[in-house]
CSV table of C-alpha atoms and ligand atoms in Angstrom, one decimal:
chain,number,residue,atom,x,y,z
A,1,MET,CA,75.7,-45.4,41.6
A,2,ALA,CA,73.7,-44.0,44.5
A,3,ALA,CA,77.0,-42.6,45.9
A,4,ALA,CA,77.9,-41.1,42.5
A,5,ILE,CA,74.4,-39.4,42.3
A,6,ALA,CA,74.9,-38.1,45.9
A,7,LEU,CA,78.2,-36.6,44.8
A,8,SER,CA,76.5,-35.0,41.7
A,9,LEU,CA,74.4,-32.9,44.0
A,10,ARG,CA,77.5,-31.1,45.2
A,11,GLY,CA,77.8,-29.5,41.8
A,12,ARG,CA,74.3,-28.1,42.0
A,13,PRO,CA,73.7,-25.2,41.2
A,14,ALA,CA,77.3,-24.1,40.6
A,15,SER,CA,77.9,-26.4,37.5
A,16,ALA,CA,75.3,-24.5,35.4
A,17,PRO,CA,75.0,-24.2,32.5
A,18,ASN,CA,76.5,-27.8,32.4
A,19,PRO,CA,74.8,-30.7,34.1
A,20,ASN,CA,75.8,-31.6,37.6
A,21,VAL,CA,77.3,-35.1,37.2
A,22,GLY,CA,78.9,-37.4,39.8
A,23,CYS,CA,81.6,-40.0,39.1
A,24,ILE,CA,83.2,-42.7,41.2
A,25,LEU,CA,86.1,-45.0,40.1
A,26,VAL,CA,86.3,-48.4,41.8
A,27,ASN,CA,89.2,-50.7,41.4
A,28,ALA,CA,89.4,-54.2,43.0
A,29,GLY,CA,86.6,-53.2,45.4
A,30,ARG,CA,88.1,-49.9,46.5
A,31,VAL,CA,87.1,-46.4,45.6
A,32,VAL,CA,90.2,-44.9,43.9
A,33,GLY,CA,88.7,-41.6,42.6
A,34,ARG,CA,85.6,-39.4,43.0
A,35,GLY,CA,84.5,-36.3,41.2
A,36,TRP,CA,81.7,-34.0,40.5
A,37,THR,CA,81.2,-31.2,38.0
A,38,GLN,CA,83.0,-28.1,39.1
A,39,ALA,CA,81.7,-24.5,39.2
A,40,GLY,CA,81.0,-23.1,35.8
A,41,GLY,CA,80.7,-26.6,34.4
A,42,ARG,CA,84.4,-27.6,34.1
A,43,PRO,CA,86.3,-29.8,34.9
A,44,HIS,CA,83.7,-32.5,34.4
A,45,ALA,CA,83.1,-35.2,37.1
A,46,GLU,CA,85.0,-37.9,35.2
A,47,ALA,CA,88.1,-35.7,34.7
A,48,MET,CA,88.2,-35.0,38.5
A,49,ALA,CA,87.8,-38.6,39.3
A,50,LEU,CA,90.5,-39.7,36.8
A,51,VAL,CA,93.0,-37.2,38.2
A,52,ALA,CA,92.3,-38.4,41.8
A,53,ALA,CA,92.8,-42.1,40.7
A,54,GLY,CA,95.9,-41.6,38.7
A,55,ASP,CA,97.3,-45.0,37.6
A,56,ALA,CA,94.7,-46.8,39.7
A,57,ALA,CA,92.1,-45.9,37.0
A,58,ARG,CA,93.5,-48.7,34.8
A,59,ASP,CA,91.1,-51.7,34.8
A,60,ALA,CA,88.7,-49.8,37.1
A,61,THR,CA,84.9,-49.5,36.9
A,62,ALA,CA,83.6,-45.9,36.5
A,63,TYR,CA,80.1,-45.2,37.8
A,64,VAL,CA,78.8,-42.0,36.1
A,65,SER,CA,75.4,-40.4,36.7
A,66,LEU,CA,75.3,-39.2,33.0
A,67,GLU,CA,76.7,-40.6,29.8
A,68,PRO,CA,80.3,-39.3,29.4
A,69,CYS,CA,80.6,-36.4,26.9
A,70,ALA,CA,81.7,-37.3,23.4
A,71,HIS,CA,82.4,-33.9,21.9
A,72,ALA,CA,85.6,-31.9,21.9
A,73,SER,CA,85.4,-28.5,23.6
A,74,PRO,CA,87.9,-25.7,23.9
A,75,ARG,CA,87.0,-25.6,27.6
A,76,GLY,CA,88.3,-29.1,28.5
A,77,PRO,CA,88.9,-32.7,27.4
A,78,CYS,CA,86.3,-35.1,26.1
A,79,CYS,CA,85.5,-37.5,28.9
A,80,THR,CA,84.8,-40.5,26.7
A,81,ASP,CA,88.4,-40.2,25.3
A,82,ALA,CA,89.8,-39.6,28.8
A,83,LEU,CA,88.2,-42.7,30.1
A,84,ILE,CA,89.5,-44.8,27.2
A,85,ALA,CA,93.0,-43.3,27.5
A,86,ALA,CA,93.0,-44.1,31.3
A,87,GLY,CA,92.3,-47.8,30.5
A,88,VAL,CA,89.1,-48.2,32.5
A,89,ALA,CA,87.6,-51.6,32.0
A,90,ARG,CA,83.9,-50.9,32.6
A,91,VAL,CA,81.6,-47.9,32.6
A,92,VAL,CA,78.3,-48.0,34.4
A,93,ILE,CA,76.0,-45.1,33.3
A,94,ALA,CA,72.8,-44.0,35.0
A,95,ALA,CA,71.2,-41.8,32.3
A,96,GLN,CA,71.9,-41.3,28.6
A,97,ASP,CA,72.8,-37.7,27.7
A,98,PRO,CA,69.9,-36.0,25.8
A,99,ASP,CA,72.4,-33.4,24.4
A,100,ALA,CA,72.6,-34.1,20.6
A,101,ARG,CA,76.4,-33.7,20.7
A,102,THR,CA,76.7,-36.8,22.9
A,103,ASN,CA,73.4,-38.7,22.9
A,104,GLY,CA,74.5,-42.3,22.5
A,105,GLN,CA,77.9,-41.4,20.9
A,106,GLY,CA,79.8,-41.6,24.2
A,107,ILE,CA,78.4,-45.1,24.8
A,108,ALA,CA,79.2,-46.2,21.3
A,109,ARG,CA,82.8,-44.9,21.4
A,110,LEU,CA,83.4,-46.6,24.8
A,111,ARG,CA,82.1,-49.9,23.4
A,112,ASP,CA,84.2,-49.6,20.2
A,113,ALA,CA,87.2,-49.2,22.5
A,114,GLY,CA,86.4,-52.6,24.0
A,115,ILE,CA,85.0,-51.2,27.3
A,116,GLU,CA,82.0,-52.9,28.9
A,117,VAL,CA,79.2,-50.4,29.2
A,118,VAL,CA,76.2,-50.9,31.6
A,119,LEU,CA,73.2,-48.6,31.1
A,120,ASN,CA,70.1,-47.4,33.0
A,121,ILE,CA,71.2,-47.9,36.6
A,122,LEU,CA,69.2,-45.6,38.9
A,123,ALA,CA,68.3,-43.5,35.8
A,124,PRO,CA,65.2,-41.8,37.5
A,125,GLU,CA,67.2,-40.9,40.5
A,126,ALA,CA,70.0,-39.4,38.4
A,127,ARG,CA,67.6,-37.4,36.3
A,128,ALA,CA,66.0,-36.1,39.5
A,129,ALA,CA,69.4,-35.0,40.8
A,130,MET,CA,70.0,-33.2,37.5
A,131,ALA,CA,66.4,-31.9,37.3
A,132,PRO,CA,67.3,-28.2,36.6
A,133,TRP,CA,69.6,-29.0,33.7
A,134,TRP,CA,67.2,-31.7,32.5
A,135,THR,CA,64.2,-29.3,32.6
A,136,ARG,CA,66.1,-26.8,30.5
A,137,GLN,CA,67.3,-29.4,28.0
A,138,GLY,CA,63.8,-30.9,27.6
A,139,GLN,CA,61.5,-27.9,28.1
A,140,GLY,CA,63.7,-24.8,27.6
A,141,ARG,CA,62.7,-23.4,31.0
A,142,PRO,CA,64.1,-23.3,34.6
A,143,PHE,CA,63.3,-25.8,37.3
A,144,VAL,CA,61.1,-23.8,39.7
A,145,THR,CA,60.7,-24.2,43.5
A,146,LEU,CA,57.9,-22.2,45.1
A,147,LYS,CA,58.3,-21.4,48.7
A,148,LEU,CA,55.3,-20.4,50.9
A,149,ALA,CA,55.2,-19.7,54.6
A,150,THR,CA,51.6,-20.0,55.9
A,151,SER,CA,49.6,-20.1,59.0
A,152,LEU,CA,47.5,-23.2,59.8
A,153,ASP,CA,44.6,-21.5,58.0
A,154,GLY,CA,46.6,-20.9,54.9
A,155,CYS,CA,47.4,-17.2,55.2
A,156,ILE,CA,50.7,-15.7,54.1
A,157,ALA,CA,50.2,-12.3,55.9
A,158,ARG,CA,47.8,-10.4,58.0
A,159,ALA,CA,45.1,-8.4,56.2
A,160,ASP,CA,47.3,-5.3,56.5
A,161,GLY,CA,50.2,-7.2,54.7
A,162,ALA,CA,52.4,-7.9,57.8
A,163,SER,CA,54.1,-11.2,57.3
A,164,ARG,CA,57.2,-11.0,59.6
A,165,TRP,CA,57.4,-13.5,60.9
A,166,ILE,CA,55.0,-16.3,60.3
A,167,THR,CA,57.5,-19.1,60.9
A,168,GLY,CA,60.2,-19.5,63.5
A,169,ALA,CA,64.0,-19.2,63.3
A,170,ARG,CA,64.7,-22.8,62.3
A,171,ALA,CA,62.2,-22.7,59.4
A,172,ARG,CA,63.7,-19.4,58.2
A,173,ALA,CA,67.3,-20.8,58.4
A,174,HIS,CA,66.1,-23.7,56.2
A,175,GLY,CA,64.7,-21.1,53.8
A,176,HIS,CA,68.2,-19.5,53.7
A,177,LEU,CA,69.7,-22.9,52.9
A,178,GLU,CA,67.3,-23.2,50.0
A,179,ARG,CA,68.4,-19.8,48.8
A,180,ALA,CA,72.0,-20.9,48.7
A,181,ARG,CA,70.9,-23.9,46.6
A,182,HIS,CA,69.4,-21.7,43.9
A,183,GLN,CA,70.8,-19.5,41.0
A,184,ALA,CA,68.1,-16.9,41.2
A,185,ILE,CA,65.2,-15.8,43.5
A,186,LEU,CA,62.0,-14.1,42.3
A,187,VAL,CA,59.4,-12.1,44.2
A,188,GLY,CA,56.5,-10.1,43.0
A,189,ARG,CA,56.3,-6.3,43.1
A,190,GLY,CA,53.9,-6.4,46.0
A,191,THR,CA,56.4,-8.3,48.2
A,192,LEU,CA,59.2,-5.9,47.3
A,193,GLU,CA,57.0,-3.0,48.3
A,194,ALA,CA,55.7,-4.6,51.5
A,195,ASP,CA,58.8,-6.2,52.8
A,196,SER,CA,61.9,-4.8,51.0
A,197,PRO,CA,63.4,-8.3,51.2
A,198,ALA,CA,67.2,-8.6,50.8
A,199,LEU,CA,66.9,-12.2,49.6
A,200,ASP,CA,70.4,-12.9,50.6
A,201,VAL,CA,71.8,-15.9,52.3
A,202,ARG,CA,72.6,-15.2,56.0
A,203,LEU,CA,74.1,-18.6,56.9
A,204,PRO,CA,77.7,-18.4,58.2
A,205,GLY,CA,80.1,-19.5,55.5
A,206,LEU,CA,77.4,-19.3,52.7
A,207,GLU,CA,77.0,-15.5,52.4
A,208,ASP,CA,78.7,-15.6,49.0
A,209,ARG,CA,76.0,-18.0,47.7
A,210,SER,CA,73.3,-15.3,47.5
A,211,PRO,CA,71.4,-15.7,44.2
A,212,GLN,CA,70.5,-13.2,41.6
A,213,ARG,CA,67.3,-11.2,42.4
A,214,LEU,CA,64.4,-11.2,39.9
A,215,LEU,CA,61.3,-9.1,40.2
A,216,LEU,CA,58.0,-10.1,38.6
A,217,THR,CA,56.6,-6.8,37.4
A,218,HIS,CA,55.0,-5.2,34.3
A,219,GLY,CA,57.1,-2.2,35.1
A,220,VAL,CA,60.8,-1.6,35.7
A,221,ALA,CA,63.0,-3.0,38.4
A,222,PRO,CA,65.1,-1.0,40.8
A,223,ALA,CA,68.9,-1.2,40.9
A,224,GLY,CA,70.1,-4.7,41.9
A,225,TRP,CA,67.0,-6.4,40.5
A,226,THR,CA,66.2,-7.8,37.1
A,227,ALA,CA,62.6,-7.3,35.9
A,228,ILE,CA,60.7,-10.4,34.7
A,229,ALA,CA,57.5,-9.8,32.7
A,230,SER,CA,56.0,-13.2,33.1
A,231,PRO,CA,56.8,-16.8,34.4
A,232,GLU,CA,57.4,-17.8,30.7
A,233,SER,CA,60.0,-15.1,30.1
A,234,ILE,CA,63.0,-16.2,32.3
A,235,VAL,CA,66.2,-16.9,30.4
A,236,GLY,CA,69.7,-17.9,31.6
A,237,VAL,CA,68.5,-19.5,34.9
A,238,ASP,CA,68.3,-23.3,35.5
A,239,LEU,CA,67.3,-23.2,39.1
A,240,LEU,CA,64.8,-20.6,40.3
A,241,LEU,CA,63.3,-20.1,43.8
A,242,VAL,CA,60.0,-18.2,43.9
A,243,GLU,CA,59.4,-16.6,47.3
A,244,GLY,CA,55.9,-15.1,46.8
A,245,GLY,CA,53.7,-13.2,47.4
A,246,ALA,CA,50.3,-14.4,46.4
A,247,GLY,CA,50.3,-12.8,43.0
A,248,ALA,CA,53.7,-14.2,41.9
A,249,ALA,CA,52.9,-17.7,43.4
A,250,SER,CA,49.6,-17.8,41.6
A,251,ALA,CA,51.1,-16.7,38.3
A,252,PHE,CA,53.7,-19.5,38.4
A,253,LEU,CA,51.1,-22.1,39.4
A,254,ALA,CA,48.6,-20.9,36.7
A,255,ALA,CA,51.4,-21.2,34.1
A,256,ASP,CA,52.2,-24.7,35.4
A,257,ARG,CA,55.8,-23.6,36.0
A,258,VAL,CA,56.2,-24.9,39.5
A,259,ASP,CA,58.1,-28.2,39.9
A,260,ARG,CA,58.6,-28.3,43.6
A,261,LEU,CA,56.6,-26.7,46.5
A,262,LEU,CA,58.1,-25.9,49.9
A,263,LEU,CA,55.2,-25.4,52.3
A,264,TYR,CA,56.4,-24.1,55.7
A,265,ARG,CA,53.4,-24.2,58.1
A,266,ALA,CA,53.5,-22.4,61.5
A,267,PRO,CA,51.2,-23.5,64.3
A,268,ILE,CA,49.4,-20.1,64.3
A,269,VAL,CA,45.9,-19.0,63.1
A,270,ILE,CA,45.6,-15.6,61.5
A,271,GLY,CA,41.9,-15.5,60.5
A,272,ALA,CA,41.0,-12.7,58.1
A,273,GLY,CA,44.4,-12.5,56.6
A,274,ARG,CA,45.8,-12.7,53.0
A,275,ALA,CA,45.3,-16.0,51.3
A,276,ALA,CA,48.5,-17.8,50.0
A,277,LEU,CA,47.1,-17.9,46.5
A,278,GLY,CA,44.6,-16.2,44.2
A,279,ASP,CA,43.1,-17.6,41.0
A,280,ILE,CA,45.2,-20.2,39.3
A,281,GLY,CA,42.7,-21.0,36.6
A,282,LEU,CA,41.4,-24.2,38.0
A,283,ALA,CA,38.3,-25.1,35.9
A,284,ASP,CA,37.3,-28.4,37.6
A,285,LEU,CA,38.2,-29.7,41.1
A,286,ALA,CA,39.1,-33.0,39.4
A,287,ASP,CA,42.0,-31.3,37.6
A,288,ALA,CA,43.6,-30.4,40.9
A,289,HIS,CA,44.1,-34.1,41.9
A,290,GLY,CA,47.1,-36.2,40.9
A,291,ARG,CA,49.4,-33.3,40.3
A,292,TRP,CA,51.5,-33.2,43.5
A,293,ARG,CA,53.4,-35.9,45.4
A,294,LEU,CA,54.6,-35.5,49.0
A,295,ALA,CA,58.4,-35.9,48.8
A,296,ASP,CA,59.4,-34.9,52.3
A,297,SER,CA,57.9,-33.8,55.6
A,298,ARG,CA,59.7,-32.7,58.7
A,299,LEU,CA,59.4,-30.5,61.8
A,300,LEU,CA,61.6,-27.4,61.9
A,301,GLY,CA,61.2,-26.3,65.5
A,302,SER,CA,57.5,-25.9,66.0
A,303,ASP,CA,56.8,-25.4,62.2
A,304,ARG,CA,56.2,-28.2,59.7
A,305,LEU,CA,57.9,-28.3,56.3
A,306,ASP,CA,56.1,-30.3,53.6
A,307,VAL,CA,57.9,-30.7,50.2
A,308,TYR,CA,55.8,-31.6,47.3
A,309,GLU,CA,56.9,-32.4,43.7
A,310,ARG,CA,54.9,-31.9,40.6
A,311,VAL,CA,54.1,-35.2,39.0
A,312,ARG,CA,55.3,-34.9,35.4
A,313,GLU,CA,55.8,-37.5,32.7
A,314,GLY,CA,59.4,-38.1,31.8
A,315,LEU,CA,61.2,-37.0,34.9
B,401,LIG,N1,54.4,-15.7,53.9
B,401,LIG,C1,55.0,-15.8,52.8
B,401,LIG,O1,55.6,-16.8,52.4
B,401,LIG,C2,55.2,-14.5,52.0
B,401,LIG,C3,56.2,-14.5,51.0
B,401,LIG,C4,56.2,-13.3,50.2
B,401,LIG,C5,55.3,-12.3,50.4
B,401,LIG,N2,54.4,-12.4,51.4
B,401,LIG,C6,53.4,-11.3,51.6
B,401,LIG,O2,52.6,-11.3,50.4
B,401,LIG,C7,52.1,-9.9,50.3
B,401,LIG,C8,52.4,-9.5,48.8
B,401,LIG,O3,51.7,-10.4,47.9
B,401,LIG,P1,51.0,-9.8,46.7
B,401,LIG,O4,50.2,-10.9,46.1
B,401,LIG,O5,50.3,-8.5,47.0
B,401,LIG,O6,52.2,-9.4,45.8
B,401,LIG,P2,53.3,-10.2,44.9
B,401,LIG,O7,52.9,-11.5,44.4
B,401,LIG,O8,54.6,-10.0,45.7
B,401,LIG,O9,53.3,-9.1,43.7
B,401,LIG,C9,52.2,-9.0,42.8
B,401,LIG,C10,52.7,-8.0,41.7
B,401,LIG,O10,53.5,-8.7,40.8
B,401,LIG,C11,53.5,-8.1,39.5
B,401,LIG,N3,53.2,-9.0,38.5
B,401,LIG,C12,53.8,-9.1,37.3
B,401,LIG,N4,53.3,-10.1,36.5
B,401,LIG,C13,52.4,-10.7,37.2
B,401,LIG,C14,51.5,-11.7,36.9
B,401,LIG,N5,51.6,-12.4,35.8
B,401,LIG,N6,50.6,-12.1,37.9
B,401,LIG,C15,50.6,-11.4,39.1
B,401,LIG,N7,51.4,-10.4,39.4
B,401,LIG,C16,52.3,-10.0,38.5
B,401,LIG,C17,52.4,-7.1,39.7
B,401,LIG,O11,53.0,-5.8,39.9
B,401,LIG,P3,53.3,-4.7,38.8
B,401,LIG,O12,52.2,-3.8,38.8
B,401,LIG,O13,54.6,-4.1,39.1
B,401,LIG,O14,53.3,-5.4,37.4
B,401,LIG,C18,51.6,-7.5,40.9
B,401,LIG,O15,51.0,-6.4,41.5
B,401,LIG,C19,52.8,-9.1,51.3
B,401,LIG,O16,51.9,-8.9,52.4
B,401,LIG,C20,54.0,-10.0,51.7
B,401,LIG,O17,54.4,-9.7,53.0
B,401,LIG,C21,54.3,-13.5,52.2
């Protein structure tokens, strides 16, 4: 299942609006088919794995990171029926599908067909891999990553607004990789005016992965940008990267809309510079504790990247 979940990440973010699912078919101890949700959401992971396996799918075990879909769609076959038709013997599922069109019905149909079904294997890991889709299903909003590049003393720019560059080449390349992993990037009006950022992906081979550009503003956006009035008003995006500046970052934190924090810290001291954040509405210091969990920490050249995840119930 861990391998199926790792495969599922290949479909993120291109599978949107469908969940990024991974599937592995194993027959007599050998992997006979692998699949993940394709761009635009079809074909599904199970359909890809079944095509790869061909006749070897008969009597195989399918490891799927999300309950197979149970509803007919004009866009493609129903995976529950396809698994039954292929003659698999056993289906191991990480997480049950919260979508009302499937929720439990895929499992019931597989069992009715005499297939052994095993549930809840690595469910938290599978949900984390599908976090963007899961967040929209459960909360009707995008999964948001906030990126900040700061000095050791927590500044994101000099007092005059200059912020190029705080971090080194390797940290910035990592930032470009993060862009390629997102559907949309947002900056505040102040950053557009100070830096005119292109927000494109400049990694060889990934140039076509540049996300849609959103501008947090009470006004209108220039050509090539979509105006966003508030952190609560984003629609049609499952996976959003917020790249600052302080006003935008604070607005998303104040609205509790940040799920993941990328903190790139350079070994420089700026002094009287611009703080990374303004007011986020913290009433009591005690409220600040227990909200963030360190998920990853690494050196990128001479800079440090710390990745924090917002601690939330149910994910
Ligand atoms: N080191 C880094 O990681 C990093 C990253 C990005 C930027 N920066 C630096 O940060 C500085 C810009 O930061 P900033 O704080 O001045 O600007 P900002 O966050 O980029 O933009 C603030 C603007 O966003 C708009 N806005 C719309 N809704 C808002 C809301 N709910 N809350 C707050 N703002 C809202 C407002 O413009 P309207 O009047 O148009 O509504 C506001 O003036 C620049 O110096 C830039 O170089 C550093």
